XYZ file of C-alpha atoms in Angstrom:
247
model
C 0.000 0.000 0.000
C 1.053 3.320 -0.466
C 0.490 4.862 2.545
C -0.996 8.563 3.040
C -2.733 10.924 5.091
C -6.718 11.035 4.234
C -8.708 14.364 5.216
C -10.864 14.162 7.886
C -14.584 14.656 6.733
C -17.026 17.176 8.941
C -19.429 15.099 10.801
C -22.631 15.501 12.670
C -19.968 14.209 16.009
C -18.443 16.680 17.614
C -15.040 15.849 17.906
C -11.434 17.598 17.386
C -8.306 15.670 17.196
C -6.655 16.759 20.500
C -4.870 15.338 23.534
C -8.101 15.224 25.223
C -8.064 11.432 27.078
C -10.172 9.386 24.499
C -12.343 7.972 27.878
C -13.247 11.233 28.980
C -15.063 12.295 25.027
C -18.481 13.321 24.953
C -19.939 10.670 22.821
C -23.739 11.680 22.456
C -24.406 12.941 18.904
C -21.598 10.749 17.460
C -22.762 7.105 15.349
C -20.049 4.419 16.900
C -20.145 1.058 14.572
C -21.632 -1.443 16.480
C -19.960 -4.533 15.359
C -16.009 -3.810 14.876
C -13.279 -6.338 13.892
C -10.129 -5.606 14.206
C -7.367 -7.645 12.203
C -3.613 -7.831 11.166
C -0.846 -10.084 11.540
C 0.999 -11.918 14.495
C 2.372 -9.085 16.965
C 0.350 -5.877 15.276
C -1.749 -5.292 18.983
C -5.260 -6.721 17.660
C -6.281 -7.579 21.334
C -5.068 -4.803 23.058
C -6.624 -2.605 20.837
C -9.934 -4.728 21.407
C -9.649 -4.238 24.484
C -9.049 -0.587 24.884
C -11.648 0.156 22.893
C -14.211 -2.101 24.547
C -13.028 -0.158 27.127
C -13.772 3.422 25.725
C -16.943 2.311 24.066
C -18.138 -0.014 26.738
C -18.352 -2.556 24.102
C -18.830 -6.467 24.814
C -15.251 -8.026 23.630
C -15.288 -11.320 21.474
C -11.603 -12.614 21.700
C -10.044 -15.602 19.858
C -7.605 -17.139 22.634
C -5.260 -18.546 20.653
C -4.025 -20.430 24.197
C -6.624 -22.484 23.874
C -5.341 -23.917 21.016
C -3.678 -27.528 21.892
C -1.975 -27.834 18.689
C -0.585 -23.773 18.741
C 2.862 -24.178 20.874
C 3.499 -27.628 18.539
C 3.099 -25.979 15.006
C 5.640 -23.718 16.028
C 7.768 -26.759 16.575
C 6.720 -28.446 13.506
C 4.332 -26.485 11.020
C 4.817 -28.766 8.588
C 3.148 -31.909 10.601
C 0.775 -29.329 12.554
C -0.363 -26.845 10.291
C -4.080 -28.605 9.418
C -5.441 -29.370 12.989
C -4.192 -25.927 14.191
C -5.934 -24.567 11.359
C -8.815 -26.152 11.913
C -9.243 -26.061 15.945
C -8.790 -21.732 15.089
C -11.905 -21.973 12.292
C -14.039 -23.765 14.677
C -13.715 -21.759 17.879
C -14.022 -18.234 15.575
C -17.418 -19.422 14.316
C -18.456 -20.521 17.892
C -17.901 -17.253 19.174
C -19.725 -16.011 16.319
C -22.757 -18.158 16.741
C -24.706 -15.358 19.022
C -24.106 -12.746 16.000
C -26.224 -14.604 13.203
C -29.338 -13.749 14.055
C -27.784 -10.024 13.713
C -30.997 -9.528 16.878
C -30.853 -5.624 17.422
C -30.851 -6.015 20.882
C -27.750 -8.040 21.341
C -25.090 -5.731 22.834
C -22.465 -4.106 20.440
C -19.243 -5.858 19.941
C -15.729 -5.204 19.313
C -13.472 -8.119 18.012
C -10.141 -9.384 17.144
C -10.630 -11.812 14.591
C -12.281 -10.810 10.779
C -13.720 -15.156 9.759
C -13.282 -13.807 6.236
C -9.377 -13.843 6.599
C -9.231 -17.585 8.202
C -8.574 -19.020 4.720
C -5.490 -16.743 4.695
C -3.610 -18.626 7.078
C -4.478 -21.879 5.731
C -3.152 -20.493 2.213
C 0.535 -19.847 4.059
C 0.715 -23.196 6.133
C -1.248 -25.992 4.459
C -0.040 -27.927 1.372
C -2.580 -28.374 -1.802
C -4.300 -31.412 -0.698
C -4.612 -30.237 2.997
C -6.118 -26.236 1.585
C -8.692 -28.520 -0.515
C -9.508 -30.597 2.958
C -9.918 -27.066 4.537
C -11.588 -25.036 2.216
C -14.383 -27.618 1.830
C -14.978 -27.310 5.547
C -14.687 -23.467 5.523
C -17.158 -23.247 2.902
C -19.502 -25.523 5.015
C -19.628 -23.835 8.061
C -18.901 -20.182 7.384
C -22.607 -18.737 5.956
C -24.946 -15.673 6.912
C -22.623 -14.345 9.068
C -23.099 -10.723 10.926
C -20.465 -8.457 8.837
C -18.589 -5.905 10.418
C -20.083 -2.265 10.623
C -16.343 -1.417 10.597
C -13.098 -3.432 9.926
C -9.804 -1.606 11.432
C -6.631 -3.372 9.701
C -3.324 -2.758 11.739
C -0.192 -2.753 9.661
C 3.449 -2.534 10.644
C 6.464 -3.704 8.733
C 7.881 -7.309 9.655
C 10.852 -6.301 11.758
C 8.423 -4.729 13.838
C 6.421 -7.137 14.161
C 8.928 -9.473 15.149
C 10.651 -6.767 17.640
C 7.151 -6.985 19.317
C 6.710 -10.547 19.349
C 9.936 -10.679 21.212
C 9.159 -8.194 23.556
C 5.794 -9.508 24.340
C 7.569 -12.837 25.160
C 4.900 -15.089 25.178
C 6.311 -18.676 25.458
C 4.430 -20.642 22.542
C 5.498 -18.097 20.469
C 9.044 -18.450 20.892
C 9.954 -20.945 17.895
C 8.191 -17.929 15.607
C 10.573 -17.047 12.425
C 10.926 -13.663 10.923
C 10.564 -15.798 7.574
C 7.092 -17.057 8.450
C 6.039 -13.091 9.942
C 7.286 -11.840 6.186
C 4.567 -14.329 4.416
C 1.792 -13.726 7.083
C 2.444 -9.619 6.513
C 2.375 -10.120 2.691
C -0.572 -12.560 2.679
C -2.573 -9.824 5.004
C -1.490 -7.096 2.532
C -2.847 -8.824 -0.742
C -5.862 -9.725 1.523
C -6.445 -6.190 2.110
C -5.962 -4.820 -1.312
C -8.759 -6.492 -2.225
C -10.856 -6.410 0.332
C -14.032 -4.543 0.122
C -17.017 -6.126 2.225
C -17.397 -3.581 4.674
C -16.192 0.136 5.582
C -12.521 -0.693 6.174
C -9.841 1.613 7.761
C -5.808 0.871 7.165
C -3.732 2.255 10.112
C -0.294 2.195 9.649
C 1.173 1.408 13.690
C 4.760 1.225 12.474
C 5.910 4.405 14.482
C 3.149 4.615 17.244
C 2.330 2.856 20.081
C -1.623 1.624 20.921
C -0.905 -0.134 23.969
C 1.164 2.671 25.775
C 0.706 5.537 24.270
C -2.120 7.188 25.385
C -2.316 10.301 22.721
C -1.245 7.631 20.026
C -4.700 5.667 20.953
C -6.740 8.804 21.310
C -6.058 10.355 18.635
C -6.816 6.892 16.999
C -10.279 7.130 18.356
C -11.206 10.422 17.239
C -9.936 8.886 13.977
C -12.689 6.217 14.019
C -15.472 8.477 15.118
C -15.126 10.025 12.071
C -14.772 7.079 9.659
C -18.049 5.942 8.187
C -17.788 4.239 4.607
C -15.055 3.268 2.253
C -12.060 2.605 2.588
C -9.330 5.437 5.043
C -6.131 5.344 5.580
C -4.562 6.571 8.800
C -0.773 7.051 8.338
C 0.090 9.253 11.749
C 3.807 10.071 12.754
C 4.581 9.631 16.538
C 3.562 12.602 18.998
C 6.713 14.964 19.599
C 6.531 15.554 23.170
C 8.525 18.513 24.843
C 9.713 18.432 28.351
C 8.900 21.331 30.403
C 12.222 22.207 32.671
């Protein structure tokens, strides 16, 4: 992608892109999605993003837990014996936490996610050999159907050595055996993903030099961002926040 600054439309919500803390806005008159997904590759932030904004919103969270996964910590090991049942054991617990959105019932509370189903086969494209994709895609196609679709899909980018920097830093055990090798396919399988993609309002933001999980003007400033984001496709390409200290 080339990656640029979009203007910021006028909206009926009120809201200026300060440092004002992104908890403390004033959301009455402003339309908040209510079903966002939030996707990218291994290391990006996708569930501390979730949950921050779950947190801002007071949105229900619907997390994958990829811990749960009993075949996870061995495909690291050996992706090449392990890539189909890991596959599979991710595709079946995404659409069981989707079950409760099909009915798309108004009155179900609003949502924010960390998984988009429509990217599952992505992963299956990297890992799984011809005859094991065939296996997988025939179940995909059997059990993903009238699914609730994201009011709003945020895609979080970074270049791979960042993502690997952060996978190291987060040091999360089952992770350990990760490869920069396998993060470089996974970042350009997401990017052709995204290219393409075109299902729902979908905003690119570009988290190379900011920081989500600690930086608190980097994730307000973020917010404001979605507030204002309503169809289409946006990309949000922000520089870090030069800070002066006051001696």
């Amino acid at each position: 992608f080339n990656w640029r600054s979009l203007v910021v439309k006028k909206s009926e919500c009120n809201v200026e892109m300060s440092t004002v803390r992104a908890e403390n806005l004033d959301l009455s008159g402003c339309s908040i999605p209510s079903y966002i997904a939030i996707e990218g590759p291994i290391g990006i932030g996708k569930t501390t993003l979730a949950k921050r904004l779950a947190h801002s919103f007071n949105y229900e969270t619907l997390l994958e837990k990829a811990e749960e996964n009993p075949f996870l910590e061995r495909f690291y090991q050996d992706p090449r014996s392990n890539a189909l049942p890991t596959q599979l054991y991710f595709l079946f617990q995404r659409m069981r936490k989707l079950q409760d959105l099909r009915q798309g019932d108004i009155f179900q509370p609003v949502r924010i996610s960390d998984f988009l189903i429509d990217k599952d086969p992505l992963f299956a494209k990297v890992t799984l050999d011809d005859d094991e994709y065939r296996l997988y895609q025939t179940v995909y196609d059997n059990v993903v159907c009238d699914l609730t679709k994201p009011d709003l899909v945020i895609y979080l980018q970074a270049p791979t050595e960042t993502l690997y920097e952060r996978v190291q830093r987060r040091g999360n055990a089952i992770e350990r055996n990760i490869e920069p090798s396998y993060l470089q396919q996974l970042n350009d399988a997401y990017t052709q993903f995204f290219y393409h993609y075109d299902d729902t309002p979908l905003l690119i933001v570009n988290t190379a030099e900011i920081n989500l999980a600690e930086s608190d003007l980097d994730y307000d400033n973020l917010v404001k961002y979605i507030l204002q984001t309503k169809t289409g496709r946006h990309y949000y390409n922000p520089h870090p926040l030069q800070q002066t200290a006051v001696g």
